[in-house]
Short mmCIF file of N, CA, C and O in Angstrom, two decimals:
data_model
loop_
_atom_site.label_atom_id
_atom_site.label_comp_id
_atom_site.label_asym_id
_atom_site.label_seq_id
_atom_site.Cartn_x
_atom_site.Cartn_y
_atom_site.Cartn_z
N UNK A 124 73.35 80.77 109.81
CA UNK A 124 74.03 81.65 109.98
C UNK A 124 74.62 82.63 111.24
O UNK A 124 73.66 82.68 112.02
N UNK A 125 76.04 83.31 111.30
CA UNK A 125 76.51 83.77 112.46
C UNK A 125 75.93 85.18 112.39
O UNK A 125 76.29 85.87 111.42
N UNK A 126 75.85 85.77 113.73
CA UNK A 126 74.85 86.58 113.74
C UNK A 126 75.18 87.81 114.98
O UNK A 126 75.56 86.87 116.23
N UNK A 127 76.23 88.67 115.31
CA UNK A 127 76.35 88.88 116.17
C UNK A 127 75.74 90.65 116.18
O UNK A 127 75.76 91.48 115.16
N UNK A 128 75.00 91.20 116.98
CA UNK A 128 74.33 92.52 117.31
C UNK A 128 74.31 92.84 118.32
O UNK A 128 74.38 93.04 119.37
N UNK A 129 75.34 94.00 118.04
CA UNK A 129 75.50 95.06 119.56
C UNK A 129 74.31 96.17 119.77
O UNK A 129 73.06 96.09 118.66
N UNK A 130 74.14 96.60 120.48
CA UNK A 130 73.10 97.40 121.67
C UNK A 130 73.52 98.38 122.20
O UNK A 130 74.75 97.67 123.15
N UNK A 131 72.67 99.10 123.01
CA UNK A 131 73.51 99.80 124.57
C UNK A 131 74.69 100.82 124.11
O UNK A 131 74.60 101.85 124.79
N UNK A 132 74.60 101.42 122.76
CA UNK A 132 75.12 102.91 122.72
C UNK A 132 74.65 104.01 122.72
O UNK A 132 73.14 104.13 122.97
N UNK A 133 74.87 104.96 122.69
CA UNK A 133 74.69 106.75 123.04
C UNK A 133 75.28 107.76 122.91
O UNK A 133 76.85 107.38 123.01
N UNK A 134 74.51 108.73 123.83
CA UNK A 134 75.30 110.14 124.42
C UNK A 134 75.54 110.33 125.42
O UNK A 134 74.14 109.87 125.69
N UNK A 135 76.42 109.95 126.33
CA UNK A 135 76.64 110.47 127.79
C UNK A 135 77.72 111.32 127.84
O UNK A 135 78.46 111.98 127.38
N UNK A 136 77.42 111.86 129.02
CA UNK A 136 78.72 113.21 129.26
C UNK A 136 79.89 112.58 130.34
O UNK A 136 79.97 111.32 130.26
N UNK A 137 80.73 113.08 130.05
CA UNK A 137 82.05 112.47 130.62
C UNK A 137 81.94 112.04 132.20
O UNK A 137 81.08 112.90 132.62
N UNK A 138 82.41 111.38 132.46
CA UNK A 138 82.33 110.33 133.84
C UNK A 138 81.30 109.44 133.56
O UNK A 138 80.71 108.59 134.93
N UNK A 139 80.51 109.53 133.01
CA UNK A 139 79.23 108.84 132.68
C UNK A 139 79.54 106.98 132.06
O UNK A 139 81.04 106.84 132.45
N UNK A 140 78.41 106.43 132.44
CA UNK A 140 78.64 105.08 131.97
C UNK A 140 77.51 104.40 130.96
O UNK A 140 76.65 105.23 130.85
N UNK A 141 78.15 103.28 130.46
CA UNK A 141 76.97 102.99 129.45
C UNK A 141 77.16 101.33 129.74
O UNK A 141 78.82 101.26 129.60
N UNK A 142 76.64 100.67 129.01
CA UNK A 142 76.31 98.70 129.13
C UNK A 142 76.25 98.71 127.71
O UNK A 142 75.25 98.94 126.87
N UNK A 143 77.25 98.04 127.16
CA UNK A 143 77.11 97.36 125.54
C UNK A 143 76.89 95.52 126.10
O UNK A 143 77.38 95.14 126.69
N UNK A 144 75.98 95.67 124.41
CA UNK A 144 75.70 94.49 124.59
C UNK A 144 75.96 93.67 123.39
O UNK A 144 75.91 94.09 122.13
N UNK A 145 76.44 92.68 123.32
CA UNK A 145 76.75 91.89 122.10
C UNK A 145 75.87 90.62 121.98
O UNK A 145 76.10 89.57 122.73
N UNK A 146 74.69 91.04 121.35
CA UNK A 146 74.15 88.93 121.18
C UNK A 146 74.86 88.75 120.34
O UNK A 146 74.40 88.85 118.67
N UNK A 147 74.86 87.15 120.43
CA UNK A 147 75.73 86.18 119.45
C UNK A 147 74.44 85.15 119.18
O UNK A 147 73.62 84.58 120.08
N UNK A 148 74.30 84.58 118.18
CA UNK A 148 73.19 83.60 117.51
C UNK A 148 74.54 82.63 115.75
O UNK A 148 75.31 83.13 115.55
N UNK A 149 73.80 81.41 116.02
CA UNK A 149 74.75 80.68 114.93
C UNK A 149 75.85 80.09 115.11
O UNK A 149 76.06 79.20 113.75
N UNK A 150 76.07 79.94 116.12
CA UNK A 150 77.14 79.15 116.46
C UNK A 150 77.29 78.98 118.24
O UNK A 150 76.64 79.35 118.75
N UNK A 151 78.05 77.46 118.39
CA UNK A 151 78.20 77.28 120.09
C UNK A 151 78.83 78.35 120.62
O UNK A 151 80.17 78.51 120.53
N UNK A 152 78.33 79.00 121.12
CA UNK A 152 79.07 80.24 122.42
C UNK A 152 80.07 79.61 122.89
O UNK A 152 80.89 80.84 122.75
N UNK A 153 79.66 79.03 123.74
CA UNK A 153 81.24 78.30 124.50
C UNK A 153 82.75 78.22 124.10
O UNK A 153 83.30 78.14 124.66
N UNK A 154 82.29 77.91 122.85
CA UNK A 154 83.57 77.93 121.98
C UNK A 154 84.62 78.86 121.70
O UNK A 154 85.51 79.09 120.68
N UNK A 155 84.07 79.91 121.58
CA UNK A 155 84.46 80.91 121.14
C UNK A 155 84.90 82.44 121.82
O UNK A 155 84.40 82.29 123.28
N UNK A 156 85.38 82.96 121.45
CA UNK A 156 86.35 84.35 121.93
C UNK A 156 85.36 85.42 121.30
O UNK A 156 85.18 85.24 120.07
N UNK A 157 84.88 86.56 122.22
CA UNK A 157 84.33 87.63 121.80
C UNK A 157 85.21 88.59 121.83
O UNK A 157 85.39 88.93 123.30
N UNK A 158 85.46 89.68 121.00
CA UNK A 158 85.99 90.94 121.04
C UNK A 158 85.44 92.10 121.07
O UNK A 158 84.05 91.81 120.58
N UNK A 159 85.43 93.18 121.56
CA UNK A 159 85.21 94.70 121.60
C UNK A 159 85.85 95.66 120.99
O UNK A 159 87.19 95.29 121.50
N UNK A 160 85.86 96.10 120.03
CA UNK A 160 86.87 97.08 119.18
C UNK A 160 85.83 98.21 119.16
O UNK A 160 84.75 98.24 119.23
N UNK A 161 87.15 99.05 118.82
CA UNK A 161 86.22 100.90 118.45
C UNK A 161 87.00 101.29 117.99
O UNK A 161 88.37 101.30 117.11
N UNK A 162 86.23 102.00 116.93
CA UNK A 162 87.24 103.08 115.67
C UNK A 162 86.51 104.48 115.85
O UNK A 162 85.44 104.44 115.67
N UNK A 163 87.58 105.30 116.06
CA UNK A 163 86.74 106.91 115.82
C UNK A 163 86.91 106.96 114.35
O UNK A 163 88.07 106.88 113.74
N UNK A 164 86.70 108.46 114.22
CA UNK A 164 86.73 108.83 112.68
C UNK A 164 88.49 109.08 112.49
O UNK A 164 88.95 109.59 113.26
N UNK A 165 88.94 108.74 111.57
CA UNK A 165 90.26 108.99 111.17
C UNK A 165 91.06 107.58 111.30
O UNK A 165 92.58 108.17 112.00
N UNK A 166 90.92 107.39 112.63
CA UNK A 166 91.70 106.05 113.38
C UNK A 166 91.42 104.77 112.97
O UNK A 166 90.38 104.35 112.34
N UNK A 167 92.14 104.23 113.15
CA UNK A 167 92.60 103.08 113.27
C UNK A 167 91.50 101.87 113.99
O UNK A 167 91.19 102.32 115.28
N UNK A 168 90.89 101.28 113.43
CA UNK A 168 89.91 100.08 115.03
C UNK A 168 91.20 99.33 115.81
O UNK A 168 92.16 98.98 115.49
N UNK A 169 90.64 99.71 116.87
CA UNK A 169 91.38 99.09 118.06
C UNK A 169 90.82 98.51 119.04
O UNK A 169 89.59 97.99 119.56
N UNK A 170 91.73 97.54 119.51
CA UNK A 170 90.85 96.52 120.17
C UNK A 170 91.28 96.81 121.79
O UNK A 170 91.33 97.33 122.27
N UNK A 171 89.72 96.76 122.33
CA UNK A 171 89.42 97.25 123.51
C UNK A 171 89.22 96.25 125.01
O UNK A 171 89.96 96.26 125.98
N UNK A 172 88.90 94.94 124.70
CA UNK A 172 88.48 94.16 125.14
C UNK A 172 88.27 92.46 124.57
O UNK A 172 87.80 92.94 123.72
N UNK A 173 88.14 92.02 125.31
CA UNK A 173 88.17 90.31 124.78
C UNK A 173 87.76 89.74 125.81
O UNK A 173 88.22 89.27 127.09
N UNK A 174 87.02 88.18 125.51
CA UNK A 174 86.23 87.53 126.90
C UNK A 174 86.68 86.11 126.05
O UNK A 174 85.89 86.12 125.22
N UNK A 175 87.16 85.23 126.46
CA UNK A 175 87.12 83.75 126.26
C UNK A 175 85.92 83.21 126.98
O UNK A 175 85.97 82.89 127.83
N UNK A 176 84.90 82.49 126.05
CA UNK A 176 83.32 81.81 126.48
C UNK A 176 84.21 80.95 127.19
O UNK A 176 83.21 80.36 128.30
N UNK A 177 84.86 79.85 126.54
CA UNK A 177 85.56 78.96 127.31
C UNK A 177 85.33 79.00 129.16
O UNK A 177 85.24 77.84 129.50
N UNK A 178 86.35 79.61 129.16
CA UNK A 178 87.60 79.73 130.55
C UNK A 178 87.42 80.99 131.32
O UNK A 178 87.58 81.04 132.04
N UNK A 179 86.61 81.66 130.28
CA UNK A 179 85.99 83.05 131.23
C UNK A 179 87.36 84.14 131.08
O UNK A 179 87.49 85.22 132.03
N UNK A 180 88.80 83.74 130.67
CA UNK A 180 89.65 84.78 130.42
C UNK A 180 89.16 86.20 130.19
O UNK A 180 88.72 86.05 128.77
N UNK A 181 89.87 86.88 130.52
CA UNK A 181 89.21 88.29 129.94
C UNK A 181 90.73 89.25 129.48
O UNK A 181 91.77 88.82 130.34
N UNK A 182 90.49 90.20 128.43
CA UNK A 182 91.69 90.99 128.01
C UNK A 182 91.46 92.30 128.27
O UNK A 182 90.11 92.79 127.29
N UNK A 183 91.87 93.46 128.03
CA UNK A 183 91.92 94.68 128.13
C UNK A 183 92.81 95.43 127.51
O UNK A 183 94.11 94.83 127.54
N UNK A 184 92.50 96.59 127.08
CA UNK A 184 93.16 97.78 126.59
C UNK A 184 93.88 98.32 127.72
O UNK A 184 93.00 98.70 128.48
N UNK A 185 95.42 98.99 127.75
CA UNK A 185 95.82 99.85 129.03
C UNK A 185 94.51 100.78 129.13
O UNK A 185 94.45 101.64 130.11
N UNK A 186 94.39 101.48 127.72
CA UNK A 186 93.47 102.65 127.78
C UNK A 186 92.16 102.50 128.96
O UNK A 186 91.49 103.11 129.20
N UNK A 187 91.62 101.15 129.31
CA UNK A 187 90.39 101.44 129.50
C UNK A 187 90.32 100.10 130.65
O UNK A 187 89.21 100.05 131.52
N UNK A 188 91.62 99.97 131.64
CA UNK A 188 92.05 99.25 132.33
C UNK A 188 91.43 99.89 133.53
O UNK A 188 91.26 100.96 133.66
N UNK A 189 90.36 99.22 134.59
CA UNK A 189 89.80 100.05 135.44
C UNK A 189 88.73 100.35 135.65
O UNK A 189 88.19 101.05 136.28
N UNK A 190 88.37 100.76 134.08
CA UNK A 190 86.88 101.73 133.84
C UNK A 190 85.75 100.60 133.37
O UNK A 190 84.79 100.48 133.10
N UNK A 191 86.61 99.96 131.96
CA UNK A 191 85.55 98.64 131.55
C UNK A 191 85.64 97.60 131.70
O UNK A 191 86.40 96.95 132.26
N UNK A 192 84.59 96.85 132.01
CA UNK A 192 84.72 95.46 132.51
C UNK A 192 83.82 94.67 131.33
O UNK A 192 82.76 94.91 131.09
N UNK A 193 84.47 93.56 130.65
CA UNK A 193 83.65 92.54 129.61
C UNK A 193 83.25 91.21 130.79
O UNK A 193 83.86 90.85 131.42
N UNK A 194 82.30 90.62 130.58
CA UNK A 194 82.08 89.74 130.92
C UNK A 194 80.58 88.78 129.94
O UNK A 194 79.87 89.66 129.22
N UNK A 195 80.47 87.60 129.97
CA UNK A 195 79.42 87.14 129.30
C UNK A 195 78.15 86.36 130.18
O UNK A 195 78.24 85.73 131.16
N UNK A 196 77.26 86.31 129.66
CA UNK A 196 75.94 84.89 129.93
C UNK A 196 76.25 84.14 129.04
O UNK A 196 75.33 84.18 128.30
N UNK A 197 76.67 83.05 129.22
CA UNK A 197 76.00 81.98 128.24
C UNK A 197 75.10 81.65 128.09
O UNK A 197 74.54 80.86 127.03
N UNK A 198 74.22 81.45 128.98
CA UNK A 198 73.03 81.43 128.82
C UNK A 198 72.56 81.61 128.01
O UNK A 198 71.30 81.68 127.13
N UNK A 199 72.81 83.37 128.04
CA UNK A 199 71.83 83.96 126.89
C UNK A 199 72.26 84.69 125.63
O UNK A 199 72.40 84.96 125.03
N UNK A 200 73.74 83.34 125.60
CA UNK A 200 75.08 83.46 124.00
C UNK A 200 75.07 85.44 123.88
O UNK A 200 75.06 85.94 122.89
N UNK A 201 75.55 86.46 125.02
CA UNK A 201 75.19 87.14 125.32
C UNK A 201 76.79 87.88 125.88
O UNK A 201 76.97 87.55 126.92
N UNK A 202 77.64 89.11 125.12
CA UNK A 202 78.47 89.40 126.19
C UNK A 202 78.25 90.92 126.23
O UNK A 202 77.83 91.43 125.22
N UNK A 203 78.71 91.55 127.59
CA UNK A 203 78.53 92.59 127.85
C UNK A 203 79.92 93.47 127.90
O UNK A 203 81.02 92.65 128.69
N UNK A 204 79.59 94.75 127.57
CA UNK A 204 81.10 95.81 128.15
C UNK A 204 80.41 96.94 129.01
O UNK A 204 79.62 97.84 128.52
N UNK A 205 80.63 96.78 129.95
CA UNK A 205 80.27 97.67 131.20
C UNK A 205 81.38 99.12 131.01
O UNK A 205 82.46 98.57 131.37
N UNK A 206 80.99 100.14 130.56
CA UNK A 206 81.61 101.05 130.56
C UNK A 206 81.45 102.61 131.55
O UNK A 206 80.69 102.95 131.23
N UNK A 207 82.47 102.19 132.43
CA UNK A 207 82.55 103.90 133.48
C UNK A 207 83.53 104.38 133.18
O UNK A 207 84.80 104.41 132.46
N UNK A 208 83.27 105.67 134.08
CA UNK A 208 84.07 106.76 134.06
C UNK A 208 84.52 107.35 132.23
O UNK A 208 85.78 107.58 131.93
N UNK A 209 83.69 107.38 131.64
CA UNK A 209 83.81 107.46 130.40
C UNK A 209 84.59 109.13 129.91
O UNK A 209 84.08 109.88 130.48
N UNK A 210 85.47 109.00 128.84
CA UNK A 210 85.80 110.16 128.33
C UNK A 210 85.65 110.50 127.18
O UNK A 210 85.27 109.27 126.34
N UNK A 211 85.99 111.63 126.53
CA UNK A 211 85.67 112.05 125.46
C UNK A 211 86.43 110.99 124.60
O UNK A 211 86.30 111.06 123.37
N UNK A 212 87.33 110.46 124.69
CA UNK A 212 88.47 109.89 123.96
C UNK A 212 87.71 108.69 123.65
O UNK A 212 88.25 107.54 122.74
N UNK A 213 86.74 108.45 124.62
CA UNK A 213 86.06 106.41 124.38
C UNK A 213 85.01 106.81 123.22
O UNK A 213 84.37 105.85 122.77
N UNK A 214 84.83 108.37 122.72
CA UNK A 214 83.57 108.36 121.76
C UNK A 214 84.79 107.60 120.42
O UNK A 214 85.42 107.72 119.92
N UNK A 215 83.89 106.89 119.67
CA UNK A 215 83.62 105.65 118.45
C UNK A 215 82.30 105.10 118.59
O UNK A 215 81.46 104.84 118.87
N UNK A 216 82.66 104.18 117.30
CA UNK A 216 82.04 103.46 116.71
C UNK A 216 82.46 101.62 117.62
O UNK A 216 84.08 101.60 117.66
N UNK A 217 81.38 101.10 118.36
CA UNK A 217 82.29 100.01 119.35
C UNK A 217 81.12 98.70 118.19
O UNK A 217 80.27 98.69 118.08
N UNK A 218 82.49 97.72 117.78
CA UNK A 218 81.67 96.87 117.46
C UNK A 218 82.39 95.88 118.76
O UNK A 218 83.36 95.65 118.97
N UNK A 219 81.14 94.37 117.82
CA UNK A 219 81.70 93.24 118.35
C UNK A 219 82.13 92.04 117.39
O UNK A 219 81.82 92.36 116.34
N UNK A 220 82.99 91.23 117.97
CA UNK A 220 83.44 90.16 116.89
C UNK A 220 83.54 89.07 117.95
O UNK A 220 83.90 88.77 118.84
N UNK A 221 84.13 88.01 116.95
CA UNK A 221 83.84 86.12 117.20
C UNK A 221 84.63 85.42 116.80
O UNK A 221 84.95 85.73 115.45
N UNK A 222 85.34 84.79 117.27
CA UNK A 222 86.47 83.85 116.26
C UNK A 222 86.56 82.74 117.43
O UNK A 222 86.20 82.71 118.82
N UNK A 223 86.82 81.51 116.95
CA UNK A 223 86.78 80.45 117.53
C UNK A 223 87.98 79.41 117.60
O UNK A 223 88.44 78.56 117.42
N UNK A 224 88.50 79.93 118.61
CA UNK A 224 90.03 79.99 118.86
C UNK A 224 90.07 79.72 120.12
O UNK A 224 89.53 80.59 120.57
N UNK A 225 91.50 79.69 120.39
CA UNK A 225 91.61 79.60 122.02
C UNK A 225 92.29 81.48 121.82
O UNK A 225 93.35 80.85 121.38
N UNK A 226 91.92 81.90 122.73
CA UNK A 226 92.47 83.16 122.53
C UNK A 226 93.69 83.41 123.63
O UNK A 226 93.85 82.75 124.44
N UNK A 227 94.54 84.44 122.62
CA UNK A 227 95.68 84.75 124.21
C UNK A 227 96.11 86.17 124.56
O UNK A 227 95.25 87.05 123.50
N UNK A 228 96.58 86.18 124.73
CA UNK A 228 97.49 87.66 124.97
C UNK A 228 97.90 88.15 123.39
O UNK A 228 97.81 89.07 122.93
N UNK A 229 98.59 87.54 122.92
CA UNK A 229 99.13 88.24 121.76
C UNK A 229 98.03 88.26 120.39
O UNK A 229 98.43 89.10 119.08
N UNK A 230 96.83 87.30 120.48
CA UNK A 230 96.43 87.87 119.58
C UNK A 230 94.75 88.35 119.57
O UNK A 230 94.22 89.13 118.88
N UNK A 231 94.64 88.67 121.09
CA UNK A 231 92.88 89.64 121.51
C UNK A 231 92.77 90.77 120.36
O UNK A 231 91.53 91.15 120.69
N UNK A 232 94.32 91.86 120.06
CA UNK A 232 93.73 93.05 120.15
C UNK A 232 94.15 92.96 118.43
O UNK A 232 94.15 93.94 118.03
N UNK A 233 94.15 92.11 117.88
CA UNK A 233 94.46 92.38 116.62
C UNK A 233 93.16 91.80 115.77
O UNK A 233 92.40 90.63 115.52
N UNK A 234 92.74 92.80 115.06
CA UNK A 234 91.21 92.51 114.54
C UNK A 234 90.99 91.33 113.65
O UNK A 234 89.91 91.31 112.93
N UNK A 235 92.66 91.01 112.64
CA UNK A 235 92.54 90.16 111.67
C UNK A 235 92.55 88.81 112.56
O UNK A 235 92.02 87.94 111.67
N UNK A 236 92.66 88.97 113.27
CA UNK A 236 92.25 87.60 114.37
C UNK A 236 90.83 86.62 113.97
O UNK A 236 90.57 85.33 114.41
N UNK A 237 89.57 87.87 114.41
CA UNK A 237 88.37 87.22 114.18
C UNK A 237 87.41 87.61 112.64
O UNK A 237 88.06 87.52 112.09
N UNK A 238 86.55 86.32 112.87
CA UNK A 238 85.69 85.89 111.67
C UNK A 238 84.70 86.67 111.72
O UNK A 238 84.56 86.81 110.48
N UNK A 239 83.64 87.25 112.27
CA UNK A 239 82.41 87.74 112.29
C UNK A 239 82.41 88.94 112.91
O UNK A 239 83.33 89.18 114.42
N UNK A 240 81.80 89.96 112.65
CA UNK A 240 82.01 91.18 113.35
C UNK A 240 80.13 91.50 112.88
O UNK A 240 79.62 91.46 112.26
N UNK A 241 80.17 91.91 114.34
CA UNK A 241 78.67 92.73 114.16
C UNK A 241 78.52 94.21 113.30
O UNK A 241 79.96 94.96 112.71
N UNK A 242 77.48 94.87 113.41
CA UNK A 242 77.45 96.37 112.43
C UNK A 242 77.56 97.07 113.60
O UNK A 242 77.74 98.62 112.32
N UNK A 243 78.27 97.38 114.54
CA UNK A 243 78.46 98.64 115.32
C UNK A 243 77.44 99.23 116.46
O UNK A 243 76.58 99.18 115.90
N UNK A 244 77.93 99.84 117.02
CA UNK A 244 76.85 100.67 117.66
C UNK A 244 77.68 102.07 118.66
O UNK A 244 79.01 102.29 118.62
N UNK A 245 77.21 102.84 118.16
CA UNK A 245 77.74 104.45 118.28
C UNK A 245 77.91 105.23 119.69
O UNK A 245 76.81 105.11 120.35
N UNK A 246 79.42 105.25 120.49
CA UNK A 246 79.09 105.85 121.86
C UNK A 246 80.09 107.01 121.30
O UNK A 246 80.93 107.16 120.95
N UNK A 247 79.18 108.24 122.38
CA UNK A 247 79.13 109.48 122.32
C UNK A 247 79.72 110.04 123.57
O UNK A 247 78.94 109.97 124.22
N UNK A 248 81.15 110.43 123.91
CA UNK A 248 81.35 111.29 125.26
C UNK A 248 80.96 112.55 124.88
O UNK A 248 82.12 113.06 124.51
N UNK A 249 80.70 113.31 125.88
CA UNK A 249 80.44 114.57 125.70
C UNK A 249 81.19 115.61 126.88
O UNK A 249 81.55 114.62 127.64
N UNK A 250 82.02 116.30 126.47
CA UNK A 250 82.86 116.67 128.07
C UNK A 250 82.17 118.10 128.79
O UNK A 250 81.10 118.76 128.28
#
């Protein structure tokens, strides 16, 4: 059974940092791409970042470039999202998702690309 479990969310002041974790099980981690998405109330789910576990390729939304970093620890089957310089507009529920395809720039940010999803973790940034 494929499972993705997010953790690390919380409440932080603007300018602060958080590190989200996505622990994966039930599939061969090296063959998958893991993405982070977020959804704020009343808004569509949007792609934040993605890492291809097979070759380490990474992708970022323009809104988080230079502030967020995605990286994976294949030995732990875990993907992390380091979020620095957080802004109130980063407030959302953050989800990780997985898919067993060779990820591309055209695909990574589309939530329909992914087969498996975690339950989400709340990130709240106060001003």
